[in-house]
CSV table of C-alpha atoms in Angstrom, one decimal:
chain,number,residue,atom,x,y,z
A,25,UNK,CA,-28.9,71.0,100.7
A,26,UNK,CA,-31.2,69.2,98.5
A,27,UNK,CA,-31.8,70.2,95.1
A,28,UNK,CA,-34.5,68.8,92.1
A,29,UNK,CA,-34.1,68.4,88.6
A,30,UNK,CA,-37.0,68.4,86.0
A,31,UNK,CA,-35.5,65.4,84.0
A,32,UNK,CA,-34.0,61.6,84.6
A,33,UNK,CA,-32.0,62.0,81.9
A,34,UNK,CA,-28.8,60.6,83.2
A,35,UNK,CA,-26.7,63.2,81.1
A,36,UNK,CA,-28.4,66.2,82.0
A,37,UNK,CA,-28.4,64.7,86.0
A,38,UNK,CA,-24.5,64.6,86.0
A,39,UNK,CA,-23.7,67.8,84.4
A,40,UNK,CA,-26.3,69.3,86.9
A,41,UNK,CA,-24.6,67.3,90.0
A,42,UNK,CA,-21.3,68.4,88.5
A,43,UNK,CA,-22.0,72.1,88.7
A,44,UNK,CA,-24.7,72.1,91.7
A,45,UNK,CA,-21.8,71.0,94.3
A,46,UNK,CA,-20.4,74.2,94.0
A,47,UNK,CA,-23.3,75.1,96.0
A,48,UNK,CA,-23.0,72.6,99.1
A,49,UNK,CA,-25.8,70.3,96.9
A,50,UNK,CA,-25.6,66.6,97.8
A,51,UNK,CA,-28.9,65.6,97.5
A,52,UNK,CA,-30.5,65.5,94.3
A,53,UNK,CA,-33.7,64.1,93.1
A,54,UNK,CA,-35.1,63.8,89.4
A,55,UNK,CA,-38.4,64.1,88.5
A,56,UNK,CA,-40.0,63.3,85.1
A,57,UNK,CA,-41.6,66.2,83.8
A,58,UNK,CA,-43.2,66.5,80.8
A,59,UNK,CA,-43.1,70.2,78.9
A,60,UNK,CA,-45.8,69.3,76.0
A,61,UNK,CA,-43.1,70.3,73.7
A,62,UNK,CA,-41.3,67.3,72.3
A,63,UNK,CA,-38.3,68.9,70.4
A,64,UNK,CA,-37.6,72.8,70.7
A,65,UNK,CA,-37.2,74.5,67.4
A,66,UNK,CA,-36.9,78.2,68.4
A,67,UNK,CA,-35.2,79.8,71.6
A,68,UNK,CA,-38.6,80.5,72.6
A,69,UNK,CA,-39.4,77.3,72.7
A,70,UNK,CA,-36.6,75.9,74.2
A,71,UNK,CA,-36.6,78.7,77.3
A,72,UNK,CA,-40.7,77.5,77.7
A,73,UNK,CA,-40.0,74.3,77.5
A,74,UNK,CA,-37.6,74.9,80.7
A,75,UNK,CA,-39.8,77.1,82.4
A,76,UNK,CA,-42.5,74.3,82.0
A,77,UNK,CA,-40.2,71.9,83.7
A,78,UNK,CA,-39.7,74.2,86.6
A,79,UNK,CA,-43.6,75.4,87.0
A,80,UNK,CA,-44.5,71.4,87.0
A,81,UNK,CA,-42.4,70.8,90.3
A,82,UNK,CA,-42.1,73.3,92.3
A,83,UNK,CA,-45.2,73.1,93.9
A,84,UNK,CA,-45.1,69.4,94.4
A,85,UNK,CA,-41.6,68.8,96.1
A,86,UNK,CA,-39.8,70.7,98.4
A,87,UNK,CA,-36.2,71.3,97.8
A,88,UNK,CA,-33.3,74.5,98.2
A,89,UNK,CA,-33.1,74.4,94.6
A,90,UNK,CA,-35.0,73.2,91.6
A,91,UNK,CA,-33.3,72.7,88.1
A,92,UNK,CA,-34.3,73.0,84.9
A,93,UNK,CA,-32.2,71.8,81.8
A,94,UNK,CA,-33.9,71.8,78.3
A,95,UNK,CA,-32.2,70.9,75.1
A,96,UNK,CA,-33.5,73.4,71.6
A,97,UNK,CA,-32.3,73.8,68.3
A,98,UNK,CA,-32.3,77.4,66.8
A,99,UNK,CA,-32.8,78.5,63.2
A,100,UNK,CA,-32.2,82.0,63.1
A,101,UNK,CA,-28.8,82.2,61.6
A,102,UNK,CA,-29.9,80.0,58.4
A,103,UNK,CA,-28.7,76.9,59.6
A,104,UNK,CA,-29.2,74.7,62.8
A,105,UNK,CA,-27.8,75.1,66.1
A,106,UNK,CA,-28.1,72.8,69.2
A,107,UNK,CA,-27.6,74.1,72.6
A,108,UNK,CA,-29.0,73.8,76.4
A,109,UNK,CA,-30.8,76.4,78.8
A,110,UNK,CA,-30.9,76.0,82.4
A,111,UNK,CA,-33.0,77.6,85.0
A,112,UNK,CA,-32.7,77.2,88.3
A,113,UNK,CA,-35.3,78.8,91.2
A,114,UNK,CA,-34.4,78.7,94.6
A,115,UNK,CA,-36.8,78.1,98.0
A,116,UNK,CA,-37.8,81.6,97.9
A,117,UNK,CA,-38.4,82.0,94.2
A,118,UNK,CA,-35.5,83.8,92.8
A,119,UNK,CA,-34.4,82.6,89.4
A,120,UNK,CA,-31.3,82.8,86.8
A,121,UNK,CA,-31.0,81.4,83.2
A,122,UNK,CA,-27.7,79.7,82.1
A,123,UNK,CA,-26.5,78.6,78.4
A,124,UNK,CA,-24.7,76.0,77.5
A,125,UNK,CA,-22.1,76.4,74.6
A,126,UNK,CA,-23.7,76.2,71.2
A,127,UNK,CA,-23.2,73.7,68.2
A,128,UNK,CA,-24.1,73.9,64.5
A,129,UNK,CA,-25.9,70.5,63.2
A,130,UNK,CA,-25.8,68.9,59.7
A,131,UNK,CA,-27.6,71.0,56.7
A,132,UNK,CA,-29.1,67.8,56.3
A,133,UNK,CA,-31.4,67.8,59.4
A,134,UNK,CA,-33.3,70.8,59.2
A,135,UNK,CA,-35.8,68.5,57.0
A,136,UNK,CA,-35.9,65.6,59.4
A,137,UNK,CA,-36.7,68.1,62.1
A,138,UNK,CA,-38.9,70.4,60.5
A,139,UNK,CA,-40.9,67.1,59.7
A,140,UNK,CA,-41.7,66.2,63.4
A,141,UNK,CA,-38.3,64.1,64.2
A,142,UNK,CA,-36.6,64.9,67.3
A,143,UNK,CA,-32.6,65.7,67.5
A,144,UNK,CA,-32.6,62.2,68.8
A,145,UNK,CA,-34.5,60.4,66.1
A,146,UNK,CA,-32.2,62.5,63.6
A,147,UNK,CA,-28.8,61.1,65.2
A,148,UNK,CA,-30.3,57.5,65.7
A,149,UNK,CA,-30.8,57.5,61.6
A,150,UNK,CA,-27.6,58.6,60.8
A,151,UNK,CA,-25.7,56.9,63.8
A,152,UNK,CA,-27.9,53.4,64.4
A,153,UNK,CA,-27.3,54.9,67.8
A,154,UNK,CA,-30.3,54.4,70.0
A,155,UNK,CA,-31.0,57.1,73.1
A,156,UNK,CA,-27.8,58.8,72.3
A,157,UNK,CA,-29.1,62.0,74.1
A,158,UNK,CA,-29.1,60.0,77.6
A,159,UNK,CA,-25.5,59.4,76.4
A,160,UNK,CA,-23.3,61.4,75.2
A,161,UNK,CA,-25.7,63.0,73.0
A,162,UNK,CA,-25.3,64.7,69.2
A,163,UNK,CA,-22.4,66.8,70.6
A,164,UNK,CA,-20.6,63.9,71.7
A,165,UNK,CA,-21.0,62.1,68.6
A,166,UNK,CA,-20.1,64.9,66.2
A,167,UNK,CA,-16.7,66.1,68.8
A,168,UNK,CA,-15.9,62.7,68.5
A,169,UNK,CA,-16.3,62.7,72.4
A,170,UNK,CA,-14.6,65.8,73.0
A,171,UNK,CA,-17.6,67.3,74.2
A,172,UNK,CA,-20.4,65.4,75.8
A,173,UNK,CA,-23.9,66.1,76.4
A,174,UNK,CA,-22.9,66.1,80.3
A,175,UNK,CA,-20.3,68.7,79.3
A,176,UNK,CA,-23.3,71.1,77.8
A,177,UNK,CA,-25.8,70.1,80.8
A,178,UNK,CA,-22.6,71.2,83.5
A,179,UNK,CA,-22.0,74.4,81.5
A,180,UNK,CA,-25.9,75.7,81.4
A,181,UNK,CA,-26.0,74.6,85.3
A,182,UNK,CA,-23.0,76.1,86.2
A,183,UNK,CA,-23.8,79.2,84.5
A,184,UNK,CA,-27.0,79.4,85.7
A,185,UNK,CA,-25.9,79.4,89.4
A,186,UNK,CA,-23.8,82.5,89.4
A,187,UNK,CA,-25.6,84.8,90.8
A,188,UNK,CA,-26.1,81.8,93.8
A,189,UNK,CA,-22.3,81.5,93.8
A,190,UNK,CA,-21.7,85.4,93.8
A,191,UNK,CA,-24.5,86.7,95.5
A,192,UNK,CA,-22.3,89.8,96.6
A,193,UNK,CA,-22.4,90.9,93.1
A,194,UNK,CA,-26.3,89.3,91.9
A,195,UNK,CA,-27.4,91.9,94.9
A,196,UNK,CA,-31.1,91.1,92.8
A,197,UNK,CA,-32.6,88.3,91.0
A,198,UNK,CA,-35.6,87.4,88.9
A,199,UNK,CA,-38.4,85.2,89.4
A,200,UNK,CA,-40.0,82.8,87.0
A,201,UNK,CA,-42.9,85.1,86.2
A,202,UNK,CA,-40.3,87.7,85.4
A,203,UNK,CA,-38.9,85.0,82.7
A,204,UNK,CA,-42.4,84.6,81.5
A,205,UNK,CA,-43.4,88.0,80.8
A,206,UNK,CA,-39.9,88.4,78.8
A,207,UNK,CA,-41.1,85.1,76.8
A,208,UNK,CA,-44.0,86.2,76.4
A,209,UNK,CA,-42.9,89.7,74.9
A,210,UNK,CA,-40.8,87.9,72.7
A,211,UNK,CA,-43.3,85.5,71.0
A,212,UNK,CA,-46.0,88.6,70.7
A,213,UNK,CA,-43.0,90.4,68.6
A,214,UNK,CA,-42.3,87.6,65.9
């Protein structure tokens, strides 16, 4: 089975392989794909960030699965957290969202990153630390390497497959419109 994954982010491609295996996927291919949003600040934006991914290749390659993993920081709580969605459509359109354990950031970067910076720019001034997010990423720096950004990328993927994995229980799925119209409901309530 062949699978695609919006990104060539080497950490988000081994978590994904990691977890996609469980569903017979040997063959995957990445695909830049850009989402026109350059660092999530909101779930909303994260989860359309993903979705973006998805809508740019599903038309253009054909594949059993196509995978989305997208990287947002949330406010709502006060302070900063850092986590990963996933989304993954299969060949006949049915979808699934999965999370990936969630991390608070530094007090200190919500005014790097409500001034334009990315996560990534953030770490790279307080760690010298260039690309760390196609490493091990803020989580592994922070853990102390306990936790990698592969670790976050497997957990979204894995959890996004499953209803694939257990389709005797997932009797129905969504589709990506589905997850549009909920987005869409959510940013015409805030």
């Amino acid at each position: 089975m062949k699978a695609v994954l919006t990104s060539t982010n080497k950490a988000k491609i081994l978590g994904a392989a990691k977890a996609l295996k469980l569903l017979g996927v040997k063959d995957i291919t990445s695909v830049p794909v850009s989402t026109g949003i350059e660092q999530p600040l909101s779930f909303e934006q994260t989860l359309s960030a993903a979705i973006k991914r998805i809508e740019n290749v599903i038309n253009r390659v054909n594949a059993d699965y196509y995978v989305s993993i997208e990287g947002g920081i949330i406010h709502d709580i006060g302070y900063l957290i850092e986590g990963q969605i996933a989304i993954i459509v299969d060949k006949q359109g049915k979808a699934s969202v999965g999370f990936s354990s969630l991390f608070p950031l530094p007090i200190s970067f919500k005014e790097k990153l409500s001034g334009g910076k990315t996560l990534e720019e953030a770490m790279y001034e307080v760690t010298g630390i260039k690309r760390i997010g196609e490493k091990y990423g803020a989580i592994g720096y922070l853990t102390q390497g306990f936790i990698t950004r592969v670790e976050l990328s497997y957990q979204a993927v894995l959890t996004a497959i499953l209803p694939f994995l257990n389709t005797h229980l997932y009797k129905e799925l969504i589709d990506i419109n589905y997850l549009k119209k909920i987005l869409k409901t959510r940013l015409d309530t805030q």
